mmCIF file of C-alpha atoms and ligand atoms in Angstrom:
data_model
loop_
_atom_site.group_PDB
_atom_site.id
_atom_site.type_symbol
_atom_site.label_atom_id
_atom_site.label_comp_id
_atom_site.label_asym_id
_atom_site.label_seq_id
_atom_site.Cartn_x
_atom_site.Cartn_y
_atom_site.Cartn_z
ATOM 1 C CA MET C 1 59.094 98.354 160.889
ATOM 2 C CA ASN C 2 61.098 97.220 163.940
ATOM 3 C CA LYS C 3 64.716 96.559 163.122
ATOM 4 C CA PRO C 4 65.127 92.847 162.436
ATOM 5 C CA LEU C 5 67.810 90.761 164.099
ATOM 6 C CA VAL C 6 70.456 90.197 161.448
ATOM 7 C CA LEU C 7 72.264 86.927 160.840
ATOM 8 C CA GLN C 8 75.708 87.348 159.248
ATOM 9 C CA ALA C 9 76.672 84.268 157.237
ATOM 10 C CA LEU C 10 80.404 84.930 156.822
ATOM 11 C CA PRO C 11 83.182 87.397 157.681
ATOM 12 C CA LEU C 12 82.709 90.655 155.773
ATOM 13 C CA LEU C 13 84.825 93.713 155.032
ATOM 14 C CA PRO C 14 85.731 95.284 158.402
ATOM 15 C CA TRP C 15 84.045 98.548 157.390
ATOM 16 C CA LEU C 16 80.813 96.743 156.554
ATOM 17 C CA GLU C 17 80.912 94.700 159.746
ATOM 18 C CA GLU C 18 81.394 97.875 161.784
ATOM 19 C CA ARG C 19 78.486 99.629 160.100
ATOM 20 C CA LEU C 20 76.233 96.588 160.394
ATOM 21 C CA HIS C 21 77.018 96.164 164.089
ATOM 22 C CA ALA C 22 76.489 99.880 164.696
ATOM 23 C CA LEU C 23 73.062 99.835 163.055
ATOM 24 C CA TYR C 24 71.698 96.378 163.834
ATOM 25 C CA ALA C 25 71.843 93.557 166.350
ATOM 26 C CA VAL C 26 74.039 91.143 164.404
ATOM 27 C CA THR C 27 74.882 87.503 165.150
ATOM 28 C CA ARG C 28 77.493 85.458 163.276
ATOM 29 C CA LEU C 29 76.325 82.122 161.896
ATOM 30 C CA PRO C 30 78.571 79.336 163.242
ATOM 31 C CA ALA C 31 80.599 77.348 160.700
ATOM 32 C CA ALA C 32 78.837 74.376 159.098
ATOM 33 C CA GLY C 33 78.568 71.374 161.391
ATOM 34 C CA ALA C 34 76.909 70.283 164.598
ATOM 35 C CA GLU C 35 77.313 73.696 166.257
ATOM 36 C CA ARG C 36 75.523 75.429 163.385
ATOM 37 C CA ASP C 37 72.740 72.853 163.348
ATOM 38 C CA ALA C 38 72.126 73.313 167.071
ATOM 39 C CA PHE C 39 72.294 77.105 166.707
ATOM 40 C CA LEU C 40 69.751 77.144 163.882
ATOM 41 C CA ALA C 41 67.409 74.766 165.701
ATOM 42 C CA GLU C 42 67.473 76.982 168.770
ATOM 43 C CA ARG C 43 67.712 80.483 167.293
ATOM 44 C CA GLY C 44 66.797 80.212 163.598
ATOM 45 C CA ALA C 45 63.357 81.758 164.101
ATOM 46 C CA ASP C 46 64.840 84.866 165.774
ATOM 47 C CA PHE C 47 66.276 86.429 162.621
ATOM 48 C CA GLY C 48 64.508 88.682 160.166
ATOM 49 C CA ALA C 49 67.446 89.375 157.828
ATOM 50 C CA LEU C 50 70.402 87.456 156.441
ATOM 51 C CA VAL C 51 73.613 89.040 155.132
ATOM 52 C CA THR C 52 75.709 86.842 152.874
ATOM 53 C CA SER C 53 77.896 87.038 149.767
ATOM 54 C CA ALA C 54 77.611 85.841 146.171
ATOM 55 C CA ALA C 55 80.306 83.218 146.729
ATOM 56 C CA HIS C 56 78.921 81.998 150.056
ATOM 57 C CA GLY C 57 75.268 82.245 149.069
ATOM 58 C CA ALA C 58 72.397 80.830 151.085
ATOM 59 C CA SER C 59 71.400 77.204 150.654
ATOM 60 C CA ASN C 60 67.742 76.263 150.679
ATOM 61 C CA ALA C 61 68.433 74.348 153.905
ATOM 62 C CA LEU C 62 69.707 77.554 155.515
ATOM 63 C CA ILE C 63 66.785 79.591 154.199
ATOM 64 C CA ASP C 64 64.355 76.986 155.503
ATOM 65 C CA ALA C 65 66.028 77.045 158.912
ATOM 66 C CA LEU C 66 65.268 80.789 159.112
ATOM 67 C CA PRO C 67 61.446 80.874 158.945
ATOM 68 C CA ASN C 68 61.135 84.586 159.750
ATOM 69 C CA VAL C 69 63.817 85.944 157.428
ATOM 70 C CA LYS C 70 62.206 88.400 155.027
ATOM 71 C CA VAL C 71 65.294 89.873 153.359
ATOM 72 C CA ILE C 72 68.641 88.535 152.144
ATOM 73 C CA SER C 73 71.294 91.148 151.380
ATOM 74 C CA SER C 74 74.121 89.638 149.353
ATOM 75 C CA PHE C 75 77.586 91.099 148.735
ATOM 76 C CA GLY C 76 78.268 90.497 145.027
ATOM 77 C CA VAL C 77 76.303 90.043 141.830
ATOM 78 C CA GLY C 78 76.411 86.280 141.162
ATOM 79 C CA LEU C 79 73.228 84.437 142.035
ATOM 80 C CA ASP C 80 74.418 80.889 141.453
ATOM 81 C CA GLN C 81 74.569 80.149 145.202
ATOM 82 C CA ILE C 82 71.113 81.498 146.061
ATOM 83 C CA ASP C 83 67.963 79.811 144.797
ATOM 84 C CA THR C 84 66.101 83.042 144.133
ATOM 85 C CA ALA C 85 62.906 81.204 143.104
ATOM 86 C CA HIS C 86 62.919 79.423 146.462
ATOM 87 C CA ALA C 87 63.459 82.727 148.265
ATOM 88 C CA ALA C 88 60.651 84.355 146.261
ATOM 89 C CA ALA C 89 58.299 81.485 147.104
ATOM 90 C CA ARG C 90 59.048 82.182 150.765
ATOM 91 C CA GLY C 91 58.307 85.897 150.213
ATOM 92 C CA ILE C 92 61.936 86.855 150.854
ATOM 93 C CA ALA C 93 63.335 89.930 149.088
ATOM 94 C CA VAL C 94 66.887 89.407 147.793
ATOM 95 C CA GLY C 95 69.269 92.341 147.344
ATOM 96 C CA TYR C 96 72.625 92.205 145.568
ATOM 97 C CA THR C 97 75.305 94.610 144.278
ATOM 98 C CA PRO C 98 75.168 94.859 140.466
ATOM 99 C CA ASP C 99 76.686 97.673 138.359
ATOM 100 C CA VAL C 100 79.061 99.074 140.998
ATOM 101 C CA LEU C 101 81.587 96.385 140.066
ATOM 102 C CA ASN C 102 81.275 96.536 136.269
ATOM 103 C CA ASP C 103 84.356 98.717 135.796
ATOM 104 C CA CYS C 104 86.698 96.682 137.946
ATOM 105 C CA VAL C 105 85.622 93.310 136.551
ATOM 106 C CA ALA C 106 86.018 94.666 133.005
ATOM 107 C CA ASP C 107 89.417 96.123 133.912
ATOM 108 C CA LEU C 108 90.576 92.771 135.257
ATOM 109 C CA ALA C 109 89.305 90.969 132.153
ATOM 110 C CA PHE C 110 91.542 93.231 130.081
ATOM 111 C CA GLY C 111 94.392 92.846 132.557
ATOM 112 C CA LEU C 112 94.192 89.079 132.188
ATOM 113 C CA LEU C 113 93.833 89.319 128.413
ATOM 114 C CA LEU C 114 96.930 91.490 128.130
ATOM 115 C CA ASP C 115 98.817 89.300 130.578
ATOM 116 C CA ILE C 116 98.278 86.041 128.702
ATOM 117 C CA ALA C 117 98.795 87.612 125.258
ATOM 118 C CA ARG C 118 101.896 89.633 126.113
ATOM 119 C CA ARG C 119 103.289 87.093 128.598
ATOM 120 C CA LEU C 120 103.439 89.536 131.535
ATOM 121 C CA SER C 121 103.374 86.992 134.368
ATOM 122 C CA GLU C 122 105.706 84.735 132.421
ATOM 123 C CA GLY C 123 108.062 87.691 131.872
ATOM 124 C CA ASP C 124 107.995 88.482 135.579
ATOM 125 C CA ARG C 125 108.952 84.890 136.388
ATOM 126 C CA TYR C 126 111.758 85.063 133.773
ATOM 127 C CA VAL C 127 113.287 88.239 135.263
ATOM 128 C CA ARG C 128 113.030 87.038 138.865
ATOM 129 C CA ALA C 129 114.621 83.710 137.963
ATOM 130 C CA GLY C 130 117.665 85.548 136.554
ATOM 131 C CA GLN C 131 117.086 84.123 133.092
ATOM 132 C CA TRP C 132 117.532 87.555 131.414
ATOM 133 C CA THR C 133 121.147 87.718 132.565
ATOM 134 C CA ALA C 134 121.848 83.993 132.314
ATOM 135 C CA LYS C 135 124.834 82.867 130.234
ATOM 136 C CA PRO C 136 124.047 81.496 127.767
ATOM 137 C CA SER C 137 120.981 83.740 127.715
ATOM 138 C CA VAL C 138 117.512 82.218 127.477
ATOM 139 C CA ALA C 139 115.469 83.954 124.748
ATOM 140 C CA PHE C 140 112.070 85.171 125.959
ATOM 141 C CA PRO C 141 109.311 84.025 123.574
ATOM 142 C CA LEU C 142 107.312 86.533 121.528
ATOM 143 C CA GLY C 143 103.796 87.442 122.558
ATOM 144 C CA VAL C 144 100.656 88.043 120.505
ATOM 145 C CA LYS C 145 99.350 91.460 119.415
ATOM 146 C CA VAL C 146 96.192 92.570 121.207
ATOM 147 C CA SER C 147 95.259 95.802 119.377
ATOM 148 C CA GLY C 148 93.008 95.029 116.431
ATOM 149 C CA ALA C 149 92.453 91.387 117.455
ATOM 150 C CA LYS C 150 88.949 89.896 117.394
ATOM 151 C CA LEU C 151 87.169 89.807 120.754
ATOM 152 C CA GLY C 152 84.369 87.322 121.425
ATOM 153 C CA ILE C 153 82.355 87.955 124.587
ATOM 154 C CA VAL C 154 80.259 85.203 126.161
ATOM 155 C CA GLY C 155 77.453 86.985 128.036
ATOM 156 C CA LEU C 156 76.759 90.605 127.121
ATOM 157 C CA GLY C 157 75.156 91.676 130.388
ATOM 158 C CA ARG C 158 76.151 94.631 132.553
ATOM 159 C CA ILE C 159 79.802 93.580 132.749
ATOM 160 C CA GLY C 160 80.010 92.127 129.234
ATOM 161 C CA ARG C 161 78.927 95.477 127.784
ATOM 162 C CA THR C 162 81.595 97.264 129.831
ATOM 163 C CA ILE C 163 84.224 94.871 128.473
ATOM 164 C CA ALA C 164 82.967 95.531 124.941
ATOM 165 C CA GLN C 165 83.296 99.285 125.526
ATOM 166 C CA ARG C 166 86.873 98.851 126.796
ATOM 167 C CA SER C 167 87.725 97.038 123.547
ATOM 168 C CA GLN C 168 87.238 100.245 121.547
ATOM 169 C CA GLY C 169 90.478 101.575 123.016
ATOM 170 C CA PHE C 170 92.226 98.577 121.504
ATOM 171 C CA ASP C 171 90.463 98.809 118.113
ATOM 172 C CA MET C 172 89.091 95.318 118.598
ATOM 173 C CA PRO C 173 86.094 94.138 116.587
ATOM 174 C CA VAL C 174 83.534 92.550 118.946
ATOM 175 C CA ARG C 175 80.943 89.819 118.613
ATOM 176 C CA TYR C 176 79.014 88.226 121.454
ATOM 177 C CA HIS C 177 77.097 85.110 122.388
ATOM 178 C CA SER C 178 74.089 84.993 124.709
ATOM 179 C CA ARG C 179 70.684 83.342 124.551
ATOM 180 C CA ARG C 180 68.969 86.466 123.267
ATOM 181 C CA PRO C 181 70.336 89.028 120.792
ATOM 182 C CA LEU C 182 70.226 92.608 122.073
ATOM 183 C CA ALA C 183 68.625 95.360 120.019
ATOM 184 C CA ASP C 184 70.476 98.281 121.605
ATOM 185 C CA VAL C 185 74.128 97.367 120.982
ATOM 186 C CA PRO C 186 76.362 97.862 117.929
ATOM 187 C CA TRP C 187 78.017 94.441 118.225
ATOM 188 C CA ALA C 188 77.011 91.360 116.241
ATOM 189 C CA HIS C 189 75.222 88.540 118.056
ATOM 190 C CA GLU C 190 76.530 85.027 117.420
ATOM 191 C CA PRO C 191 73.888 82.377 118.182
ATOM 192 C CA SER C 192 76.479 79.584 118.158
ATOM 193 C CA LEU C 193 79.198 79.679 120.818
ATOM 194 C CA VAL C 194 81.335 77.328 118.720
ATOM 195 C CA ASP C 195 81.142 79.747 115.790
ATOM 196 C CA LEU C 196 82.028 82.659 118.065
ATOM 197 C CA ALA C 197 85.058 80.744 119.375
ATOM 198 C CA ARG C 198 86.146 79.906 115.804
ATOM 199 C CA TRP C 199 85.942 83.609 114.861
ATOM 200 C CA ALA C 200 87.563 85.069 117.991
ATOM 201 C CA ASP C 201 91.231 85.614 118.792
ATOM 202 C CA PHE C 202 90.243 86.211 122.427
ATOM 203 C CA LEU C 203 87.169 84.673 124.041
ATOM 204 C CA VAL C 204 86.173 86.419 127.278
ATOM 205 C CA VAL C 205 83.615 84.615 129.415
ATOM 206 C CA ILE C 206 81.360 86.793 131.581
ATOM 207 C CA THR C 207 78.045 84.967 131.512
ATOM 208 C CA ALA C 208 76.039 84.105 134.634
ATOM 209 C CA GLY C 209 77.037 80.974 136.573
ATOM 210 C CA GLY C 210 74.716 78.211 137.752
ATOM 211 C CA ALA C 211 73.285 75.004 136.302
ATOM 212 C CA GLU C 212 72.276 76.547 132.955
ATOM 213 C CA THR C 213 75.785 77.606 132.005
ATOM 214 C CA ARG C 214 77.667 74.649 133.541
ATOM 215 C CA HIS C 215 80.436 73.593 131.110
ATOM 216 C CA LEU C 216 79.115 75.931 128.408
ATOM 217 C CA VAL C 217 82.760 76.243 127.348
ATOM 218 C CA ASN C 218 83.560 72.600 126.628
ATOM 219 C CA ALA C 219 86.169 70.738 124.559
ATOM 220 C CA GLN C 220 84.321 71.528 121.312
ATOM 221 C CA VAL C 221 84.388 75.272 122.048
ATOM 222 C CA LEU C 222 88.071 75.121 123.012
ATOM 223 C CA ASP C 223 88.948 73.275 119.807
ATOM 224 C CA ALA C 224 87.063 75.917 117.827
ATOM 225 C CA LEU C 225 89.113 78.615 119.594
ATOM 226 C CA GLY C 226 92.190 76.753 118.445
ATOM 227 C CA PRO C 227 95.963 77.035 118.944
ATOM 228 C CA GLN C 228 96.026 80.762 118.100
ATOM 229 C CA GLY C 229 93.106 81.584 120.414
ATOM 230 C CA PHE C 230 93.038 82.680 124.070
ATOM 231 C CA LEU C 231 90.407 82.171 126.750
ATOM 232 C CA VAL C 232 89.743 84.596 129.623
ATOM 233 C CA ASN C 233 87.286 83.629 132.375
ATOM 234 C CA VAL C 234 85.988 86.205 134.857
ATOM 235 C CA SER C 235 82.500 84.704 135.313
ATOM 236 C CA ARG C 236 82.331 81.476 137.322
ATOM 237 C CA GLY C 237 84.623 78.437 137.239
ATOM 238 C CA THR C 238 81.663 76.174 136.528
ATOM 239 C CA VAL C 239 81.089 77.780 133.113
ATOM 240 C CA ILE C 240 84.260 76.100 131.814
ATOM 241 C CA ASP C 241 84.890 72.360 131.692
ATOM 242 C CA GLU C 242 88.100 72.720 133.695
ATOM 243 C CA ALA C 243 89.391 69.209 132.949
ATOM 244 C CA ALA C 244 88.902 69.800 129.202
ATOM 245 C CA LEU C 245 90.653 73.170 129.503
ATOM 246 C CA LEU C 246 93.616 71.615 131.294
ATOM 247 C CA ARG C 247 93.989 69.002 128.531
ATOM 248 C CA ALA C 248 93.704 71.680 125.834
ATOM 249 C CA LEU C 249 96.439 73.739 127.509
ATOM 250 C CA GLN C 250 98.710 70.717 128.048
ATOM 251 C CA ASP C 251 98.301 69.663 124.400
ATOM 252 C CA LYS C 252 98.605 73.303 123.212
ATOM 253 C CA ARG C 253 95.283 72.964 121.381
ATOM 254 C CA ILE C 254 94.524 76.532 122.500
ATOM 255 C CA GLY C 255 96.992 79.412 122.703
ATOM 256 C CA GLY C 256 96.464 80.076 126.400
ATOM 257 C CA ALA C 257 94.035 80.925 129.162
ATOM 258 C CA ALA C 258 93.771 83.486 131.953
ATOM 259 C CA LEU C 259 91.497 82.565 134.836
ATOM 260 C CA ASP C 260 90.079 84.516 137.771
ATOM 261 C CA VAL C 261 87.630 81.787 138.782
ATOM 262 C CA PHE C 262 87.794 78.012 139.179
ATOM 263 C CA GLU C 263 85.425 75.083 139.386
ATOM 264 C CA HIS C 264 86.240 74.172 143.000
ATOM 265 C CA GLU C 265 87.578 77.387 144.491
ATOM 266 C CA PRO C 266 89.856 77.888 146.273
ATOM 267 C CA ARG C 267 91.241 74.588 145.014
ATOM 268 C CA VAL C 268 93.051 74.925 141.690
ATOM 269 C CA PRO C 269 94.252 71.713 140.012
ATOM 270 C CA PRO C 270 98.044 71.707 140.582
ATOM 271 C CA GLU C 271 98.624 70.550 136.993
ATOM 272 C CA PHE C 272 97.955 74.177 135.982
ATOM 273 C CA PHE C 273 100.938 75.362 138.039
ATOM 274 C CA THR C 274 103.504 73.822 135.699
ATOM 275 C CA LEU C 275 102.100 75.468 132.555
ATOM 276 C CA ASP C 276 103.369 78.762 131.147
ATOM 277 C CA ASN C 277 100.353 79.193 128.854
ATOM 278 C CA VAL C 278 97.973 79.941 131.722
ATOM 279 C CA VAL C 279 97.605 82.903 134.099
ATOM 280 C CA LEU C 280 95.926 82.197 137.448
ATOM 281 C CA VAL C 281 94.565 84.786 139.893
ATOM 282 C CA PRO C 282 92.467 84.194 143.050
ATOM 283 C CA HIS C 283 88.972 85.529 142.175
ATOM 284 C CA ILE C 284 89.929 89.198 142.440
ATOM 285 C CA ALA C 285 87.915 90.780 139.630
ATOM 286 C CA SER C 286 85.971 93.116 141.944
ATOM 287 C CA ALA C 287 88.687 93.286 144.601
ATOM 288 C CA THR C 288 89.670 96.950 144.694
ATOM 289 C CA VAL C 289 89.288 99.255 147.670
ATOM 290 C CA GLN C 290 86.833 101.482 145.823
ATOM 291 C CA THR C 291 84.631 98.753 144.375
ATOM 292 C CA ARG C 292 84.471 96.628 147.530
ATOM 293 C CA GLN C 293 83.506 99.784 149.448
ATOM 294 C CA ALA C 294 80.734 100.507 146.946
ATOM 295 C CA MET C 295 79.531 96.907 147.193
ATOM 296 C CA ALA C 296 79.520 97.108 150.987
ATOM 297 C CA GLN C 297 77.514 100.329 150.840
ATOM 298 C CA ARG C 298 74.975 98.654 148.547
ATOM 299 C CA VAL C 299 74.591 95.743 150.989
ATOM 300 C CA LEU C 300 73.722 98.275 153.689
ATOM 301 C CA ASP C 301 71.479 100.317 151.400
ATOM 302 C CA ASN C 302 69.470 97.225 150.455
ATOM 303 C CA LEU C 303 69.052 96.241 154.088
ATOM 304 C CA ASP C 304 68.222 99.772 155.247
ATOM 305 C CA ALA C 305 65.661 100.236 152.469
ATOM 306 C CA PHE C 306 63.925 97.000 153.372
ATOM 307 C CA VAL C 307 63.760 97.966 157.035
ATOM 308 C CA ALA C 308 62.375 101.388 156.070
ATOM 309 C CA GLY C 309 59.673 99.681 154.025
ATOM 310 C CA GLN C 310 61.142 101.053 150.780
ATOM 311 C CA PRO C 311 61.985 99.159 147.558
ATOM 312 C CA LEU C 312 65.511 97.734 147.590
ATOM 313 C CA PRO C 313 67.897 99.890 145.467
ATOM 314 C CA SER C 314 69.232 96.655 143.927
ATOM 315 C CA ALA C 315 66.628 93.939 144.204
ATOM 316 C CA VAL C 316 67.108 90.678 142.328
ATOM 317 C CA PRO C 317 64.422 90.675 139.610
ATOM 318 C CA ALA C 318 61.559 88.321 140.489
HETATM 319 P P1 NDP M 401 74.091 90.051 133.853
HETATM 320 O O1 NDP M 401 72.927 89.313 134.421
HETATM 321 O O2 NDP M 401 73.932 91.489 133.532
HETATM 322 O O3 NDP M 401 74.611 89.304 132.530
HETATM 323 C C1 NDP M 401 74.631 87.929 132.389
HETATM 324 C C2 NDP M 401 74.798 87.587 130.931
HETATM 325 O O4 NDP M 401 74.887 86.157 130.809
HETATM 326 C C3 NDP M 401 73.659 88.038 130.029
HETATM 327 O O5 NDP M 401 74.193 88.572 128.856
HETATM 328 C C4 NDP M 401 72.914 86.758 129.729
HETATM 329 O O6 NDP M 401 72.284 86.887 128.472
HETATM 330 C C5 NDP M 401 74.068 85.763 129.707
HETATM 331 N N1 NDP M 401 73.634 84.379 129.914
HETATM 332 C C6 NDP M 401 72.923 83.887 130.946
HETATM 333 N N2 NDP M 401 72.694 82.571 130.766
HETATM 334 C C7 NDP M 401 73.274 82.231 129.584
HETATM 335 C C8 NDP M 401 73.382 81.034 128.842
HETATM 336 N N3 NDP M 401 72.820 79.885 129.285
HETATM 337 N N4 NDP M 401 74.065 81.045 127.671
HETATM 338 C C9 NDP M 401 74.618 82.185 127.218
HETATM 339 N N5 NDP M 401 74.561 83.357 127.885
HETATM 340 C C10 NDP M 401 73.883 83.383 129.045
HETATM 341 O O7 NDP M 401 75.259 89.829 134.901
HETATM 342 P P2 NDP M 401 76.596 90.679 135.128
HETATM 343 O O8 NDP M 401 77.145 91.093 133.812
HETATM 344 O O9 NDP M 401 76.362 91.681 136.177
HETATM 345 O O10 NDP M 401 77.519 89.528 135.785
HETATM 346 C C11 NDP M 401 77.789 88.344 135.042
HETATM 347 C C12 NDP M 401 78.402 87.305 135.954
HETATM 348 O O11 NDP M 401 79.740 87.682 136.274
HETATM 349 C C13 NDP M 401 77.747 87.150 137.320
HETATM 350 O O12 NDP M 401 76.622 86.279 137.254
HETATM 351 C C14 NDP M 401 78.858 86.599 138.180
HETATM 352 O O13 NDP M 401 78.785 85.196 138.252
HETATM 353 C C15 NDP M 401 80.135 86.994 137.433
HETATM 354 N N6 NDP M 401 80.957 87.909 138.232
HETATM 355 C C16 NDP M 401 82.228 87.540 138.554
HETATM 356 C C17 NDP M 401 83.019 88.364 139.330
HETATM 357 C C18 NDP M 401 84.405 87.948 139.690
HETATM 358 O O14 NDP M 401 84.892 88.387 140.738
HETATM 359 N N7 NDP M 401 85.091 87.183 138.858
HETATM 360 C C19 NDP M 401 82.522 89.640 139.842
HETATM 361 C C20 NDP M 401 81.202 89.963 139.376
HETATM 362 C C21 NDP M 401 80.440 89.115 138.617
HETATM 363 P P3 NDP M 401 70.953 86.037 128.091
HETATM 364 O O15 NDP M 401 70.081 86.054 129.313
HETATM 365 O O16 NDP M 401 70.388 86.762 126.910
HETATM 366 O O17 NDP M 401 71.454 84.688 127.740
#
């Protein structure tokens, strides 16, 4: 197959951009607006491949403006911003980067869990503010024990399983919620998310995003988690009813929350900033040198395989 012209939807890791430009004729998509519209009207039919990311995705309008695109190679594992059924109907293969990020996302889930339970970020703020040496001294509040606590996992997919495995090092009993129980895991399936939240000391959310899971964690689930319970979200901001979570934290109806993802990223409601019972990080679960490099390599591998007429190493299941 002739090498397709590649359309690059967003800035990528410098290493990936260099490799892409070395191997392919690559054009950057202009930012949304009149310039992009004119560009797509004039040049949309030129491109055979689109490179994007899980967060940026590819809208149906963009896909439809690229009538000759036959492959989308996406950096990341989330599929909530790509209508894969629409792509399939157009005969477009979609590649993504599953598995290579399982370890780092699971590590961050535990980092967040430990942070909110043991008050790490709060302790850092306390030391920097000079409160440790203040006269009269300000007592630092006690944290909550993690080892042996009950861990509920929402979504036991590739990453959820890795989180469950990490929990063994902390002697944590695990139960999980998903739509289908799994036959090949030692952990108990909980068909009701409310029941899982009632049971759990820590509820870690790592389900898929998208319309089906929107506000899966709602006020009822948070109330079931209760004032001794903690929420960790490393999936997508949309999975949590963020307004309900904010109220629950303000009223101390849950113990605390640690969040990597938000409903309207990168905007985070400023009301969170005044609360000590929440830890906030900027969507960094896969953001290590090693994992981002592996993801970048997979983006290239998917594209290269398609061009070579081979099956994509990581094709989105039809
Ligand atoms: P998988 O597809 O392997 O797992 C998804 C899990 O979600 C499955 O257990 C699935 O089980 C469950 N699920 C899907 N829909 C529902 C539902 N309606 N109710 C309950 N459970 C549901 O994906 P990964 O583990 O690889 O990734 C999970 C998600 O993590 C990604 O989709 C992505 O959005 C997010 N992610 C976030 C990152 C970050 O930087 N914070 C980095 C990487 C991924 P079942 O189908 O049986 O319901």
